[in-house]
PDB file of C-alpha atoms in Angstrom:
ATOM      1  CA  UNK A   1      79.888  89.899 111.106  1.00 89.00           C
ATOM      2  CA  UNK A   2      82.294  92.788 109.733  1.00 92.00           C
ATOM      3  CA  UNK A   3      84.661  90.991 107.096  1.00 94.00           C
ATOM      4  CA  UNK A   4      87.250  92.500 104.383  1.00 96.00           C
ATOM      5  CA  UNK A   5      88.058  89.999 101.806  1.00 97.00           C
ATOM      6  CA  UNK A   6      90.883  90.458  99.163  1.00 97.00           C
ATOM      7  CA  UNK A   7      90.853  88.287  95.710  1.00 98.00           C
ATOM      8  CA  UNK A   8      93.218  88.763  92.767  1.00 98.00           C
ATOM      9  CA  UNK A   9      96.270  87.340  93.885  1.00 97.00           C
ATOM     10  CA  UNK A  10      98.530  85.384  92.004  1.00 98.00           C
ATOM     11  CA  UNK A  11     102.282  84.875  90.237  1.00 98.00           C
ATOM     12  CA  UNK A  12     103.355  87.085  87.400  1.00 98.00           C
ATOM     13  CA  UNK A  13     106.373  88.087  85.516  1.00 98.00           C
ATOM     14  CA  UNK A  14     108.285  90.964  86.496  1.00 98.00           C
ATOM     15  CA  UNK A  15     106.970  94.058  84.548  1.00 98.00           C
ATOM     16  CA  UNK A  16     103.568  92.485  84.750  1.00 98.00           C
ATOM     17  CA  UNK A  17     100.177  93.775  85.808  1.00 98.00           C
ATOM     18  CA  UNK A  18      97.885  92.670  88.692  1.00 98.00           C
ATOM     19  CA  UNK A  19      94.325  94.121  90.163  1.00 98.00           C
ATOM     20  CA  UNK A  20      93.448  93.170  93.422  1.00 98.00           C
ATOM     21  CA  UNK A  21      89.871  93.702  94.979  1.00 98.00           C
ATOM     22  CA  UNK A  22      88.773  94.006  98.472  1.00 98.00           C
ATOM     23  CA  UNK A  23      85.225  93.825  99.486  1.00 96.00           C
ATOM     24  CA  UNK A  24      83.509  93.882 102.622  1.00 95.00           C
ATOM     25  CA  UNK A  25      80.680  92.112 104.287  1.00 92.00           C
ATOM     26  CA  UNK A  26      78.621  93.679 107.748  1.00 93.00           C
ATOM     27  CA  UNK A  27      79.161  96.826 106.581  1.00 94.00           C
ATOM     28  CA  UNK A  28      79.766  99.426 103.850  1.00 94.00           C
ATOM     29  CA  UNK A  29      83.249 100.073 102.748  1.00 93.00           C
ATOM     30  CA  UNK A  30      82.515 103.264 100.924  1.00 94.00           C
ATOM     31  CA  UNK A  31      82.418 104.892 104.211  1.00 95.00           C
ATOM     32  CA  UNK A  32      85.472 104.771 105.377  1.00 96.00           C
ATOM     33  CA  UNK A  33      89.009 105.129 103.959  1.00 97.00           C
ATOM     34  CA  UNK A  34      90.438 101.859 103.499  1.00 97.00           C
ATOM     35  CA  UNK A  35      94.372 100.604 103.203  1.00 98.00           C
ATOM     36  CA  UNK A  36      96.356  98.155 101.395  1.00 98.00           C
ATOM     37  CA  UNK A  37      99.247  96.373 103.517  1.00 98.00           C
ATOM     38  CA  UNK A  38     101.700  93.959 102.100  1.00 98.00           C
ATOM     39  CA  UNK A  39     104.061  92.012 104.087  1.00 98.00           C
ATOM     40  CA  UNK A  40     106.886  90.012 102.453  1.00 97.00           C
ATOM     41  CA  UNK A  41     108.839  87.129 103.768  1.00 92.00           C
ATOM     42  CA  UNK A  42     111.242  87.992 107.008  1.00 94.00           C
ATOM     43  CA  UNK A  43     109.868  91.504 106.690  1.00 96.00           C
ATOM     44  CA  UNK A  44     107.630  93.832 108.816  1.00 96.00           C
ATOM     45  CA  UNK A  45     104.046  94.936 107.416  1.00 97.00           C
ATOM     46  CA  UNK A  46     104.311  98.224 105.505  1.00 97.00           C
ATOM     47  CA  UNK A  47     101.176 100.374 104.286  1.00 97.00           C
ATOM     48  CA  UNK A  48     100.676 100.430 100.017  1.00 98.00           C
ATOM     49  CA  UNK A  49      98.052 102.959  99.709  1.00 98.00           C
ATOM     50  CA  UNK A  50      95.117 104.206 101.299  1.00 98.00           C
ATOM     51  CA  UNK A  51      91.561 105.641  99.871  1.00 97.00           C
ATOM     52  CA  UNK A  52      89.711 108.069 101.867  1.00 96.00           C
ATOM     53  CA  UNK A  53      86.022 107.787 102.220  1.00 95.00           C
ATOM     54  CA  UNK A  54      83.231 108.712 100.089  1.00 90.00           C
ATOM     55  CA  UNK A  55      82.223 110.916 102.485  1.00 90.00           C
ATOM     56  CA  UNK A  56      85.410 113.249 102.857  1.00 89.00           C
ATOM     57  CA  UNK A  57      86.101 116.842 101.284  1.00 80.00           C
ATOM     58  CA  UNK A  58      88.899 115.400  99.205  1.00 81.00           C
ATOM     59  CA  UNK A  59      88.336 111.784  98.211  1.00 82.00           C
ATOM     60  CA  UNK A  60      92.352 111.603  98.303  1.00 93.00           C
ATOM     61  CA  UNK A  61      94.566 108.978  97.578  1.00 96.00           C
ATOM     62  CA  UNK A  62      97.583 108.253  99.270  1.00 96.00           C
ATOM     63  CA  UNK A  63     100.583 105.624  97.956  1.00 97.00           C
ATOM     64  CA  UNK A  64     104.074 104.944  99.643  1.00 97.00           C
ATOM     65  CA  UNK A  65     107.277 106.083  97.576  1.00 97.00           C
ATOM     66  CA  UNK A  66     107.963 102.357  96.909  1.00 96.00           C
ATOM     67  CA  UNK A  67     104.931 102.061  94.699  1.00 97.00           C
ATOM     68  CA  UNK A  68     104.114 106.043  93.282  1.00 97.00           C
ATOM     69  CA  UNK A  69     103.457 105.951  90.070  1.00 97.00           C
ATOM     70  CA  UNK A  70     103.062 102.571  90.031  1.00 98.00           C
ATOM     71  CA  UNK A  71     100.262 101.115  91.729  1.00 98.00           C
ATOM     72  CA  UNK A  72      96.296 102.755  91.760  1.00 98.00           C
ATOM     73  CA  UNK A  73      93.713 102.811  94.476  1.00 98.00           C
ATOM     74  CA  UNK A  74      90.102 103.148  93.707  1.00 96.00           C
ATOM     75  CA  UNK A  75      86.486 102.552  94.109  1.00 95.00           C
ATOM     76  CA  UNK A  76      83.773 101.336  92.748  1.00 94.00           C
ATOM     77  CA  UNK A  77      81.137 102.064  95.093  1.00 91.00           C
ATOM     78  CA  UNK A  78      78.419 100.440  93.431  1.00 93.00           C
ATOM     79  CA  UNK A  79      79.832  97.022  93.945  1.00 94.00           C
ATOM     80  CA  UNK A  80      81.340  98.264  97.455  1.00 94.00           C
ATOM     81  CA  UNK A  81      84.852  97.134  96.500  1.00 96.00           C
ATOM     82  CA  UNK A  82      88.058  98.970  96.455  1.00 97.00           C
ATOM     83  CA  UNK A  83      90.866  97.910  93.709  1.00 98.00           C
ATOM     84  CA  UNK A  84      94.687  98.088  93.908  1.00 98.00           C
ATOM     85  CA  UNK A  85      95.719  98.183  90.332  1.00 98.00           C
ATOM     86  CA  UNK A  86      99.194  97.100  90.326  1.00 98.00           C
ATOM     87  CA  UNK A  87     101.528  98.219  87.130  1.00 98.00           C
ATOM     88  CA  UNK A  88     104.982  97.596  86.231  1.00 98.00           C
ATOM     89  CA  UNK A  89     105.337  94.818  89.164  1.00 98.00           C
ATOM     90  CA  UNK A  90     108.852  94.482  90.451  1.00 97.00           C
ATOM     91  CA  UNK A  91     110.787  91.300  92.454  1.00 97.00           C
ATOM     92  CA  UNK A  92     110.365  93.217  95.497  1.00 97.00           C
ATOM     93  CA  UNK A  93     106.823  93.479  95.092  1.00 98.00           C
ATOM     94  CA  UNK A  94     105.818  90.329  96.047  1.00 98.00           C
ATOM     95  CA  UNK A  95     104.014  89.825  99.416  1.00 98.00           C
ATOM     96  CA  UNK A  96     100.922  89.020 101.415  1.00 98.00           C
ATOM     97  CA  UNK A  97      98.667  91.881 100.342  1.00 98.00           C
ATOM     98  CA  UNK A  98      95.955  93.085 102.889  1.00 98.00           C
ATOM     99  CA  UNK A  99      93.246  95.190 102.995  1.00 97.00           C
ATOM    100  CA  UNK A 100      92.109  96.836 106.106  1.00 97.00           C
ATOM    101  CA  UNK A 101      90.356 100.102 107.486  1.00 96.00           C
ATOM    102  CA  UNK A 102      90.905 102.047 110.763  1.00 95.00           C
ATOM    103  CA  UNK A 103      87.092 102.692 110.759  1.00 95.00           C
ATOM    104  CA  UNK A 104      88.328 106.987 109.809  1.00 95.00           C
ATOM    105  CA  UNK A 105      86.965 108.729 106.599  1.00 95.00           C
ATOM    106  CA  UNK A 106      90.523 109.691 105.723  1.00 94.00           C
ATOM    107  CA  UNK A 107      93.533 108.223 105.590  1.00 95.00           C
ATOM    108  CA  UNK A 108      95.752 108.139 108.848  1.00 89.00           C
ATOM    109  CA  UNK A 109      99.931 108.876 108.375  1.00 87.00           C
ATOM    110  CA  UNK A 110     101.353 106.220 108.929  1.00 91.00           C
ATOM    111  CA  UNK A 111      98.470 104.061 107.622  1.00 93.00           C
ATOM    112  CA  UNK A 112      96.759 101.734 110.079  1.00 92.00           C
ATOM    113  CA  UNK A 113      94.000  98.902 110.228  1.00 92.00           C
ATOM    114  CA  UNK A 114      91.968  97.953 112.952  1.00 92.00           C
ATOM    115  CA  UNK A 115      89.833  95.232 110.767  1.00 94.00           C
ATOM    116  CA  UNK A 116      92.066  93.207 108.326  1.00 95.00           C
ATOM    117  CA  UNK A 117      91.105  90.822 105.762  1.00 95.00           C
ATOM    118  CA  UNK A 118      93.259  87.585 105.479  1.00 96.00           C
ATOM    119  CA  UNK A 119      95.356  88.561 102.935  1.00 97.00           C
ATOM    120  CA  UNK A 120      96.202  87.328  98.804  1.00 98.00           C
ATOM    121  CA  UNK A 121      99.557  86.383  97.951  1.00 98.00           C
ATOM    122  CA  UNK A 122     101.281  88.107  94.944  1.00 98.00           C
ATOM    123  CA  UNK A 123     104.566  86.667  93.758  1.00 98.00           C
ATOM    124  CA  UNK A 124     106.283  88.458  90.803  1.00 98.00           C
ATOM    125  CA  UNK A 125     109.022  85.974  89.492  1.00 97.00           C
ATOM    126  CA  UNK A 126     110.133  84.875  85.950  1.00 95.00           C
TER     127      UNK A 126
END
């Protein structure tokens, strides 16, 4: 059975730091570009950031402007996980965060998912 599974979750202070982790089971994750998603409360999905796979030219990275400079994508392909490092967290941060991949090696504009994990909530209050 394919699965994505995100962990790392949780409630922190505003200007705080969070890594989450998505891993996958029935398959390889390093093979295909995969997306974060966060949707907060009253508000529509929106794509984070996107990886593309191990197997593309570029190996390139993609964030929306809401997060630049502030949030990191990345692999460790030896535990076939993908991280969302999450710096200088903001109030309007906080959401259901999701993994997902669109089964492509790179990363689609706008991002998509066609297999989703269930989601970890991150709530950045004081």
């Amino acid at each position: 059975q394919v699965q994505l599974v995100e962990s790392g979750g949780g409630l922190v202070q505003p200007g705080g730091s969070l890594r989450l982790s998505c891993a996958s089971s029935g398959f390889s994750l390093n093979y295909y570009a995969i997306s974060w998603f966060r949707q907060a409360p009253g508000k529509e999905r929106e794509g984070v950031s996107c990886i593309e796979s191990i197997k593309s030219s570029d190996g390139d990275t993609v964030y929306s402007s809401d997060v630049k400079g502030r949030f990191t994508i990345s692999r460790d392909n030896a535990k076939n996980t993908v991280y969302l490092q999450m710096d200088s967290l903001e109030p309007e941060d906080t959401a259901v965060y999701y993994c997902a991949t669109a089964w492509t090696l790179i990363c689609n504009t706008p991002l998509r998912g066609v297999v989703w994990g269930v989601g970890t909530q991150v709530t950045v209050s004081s």
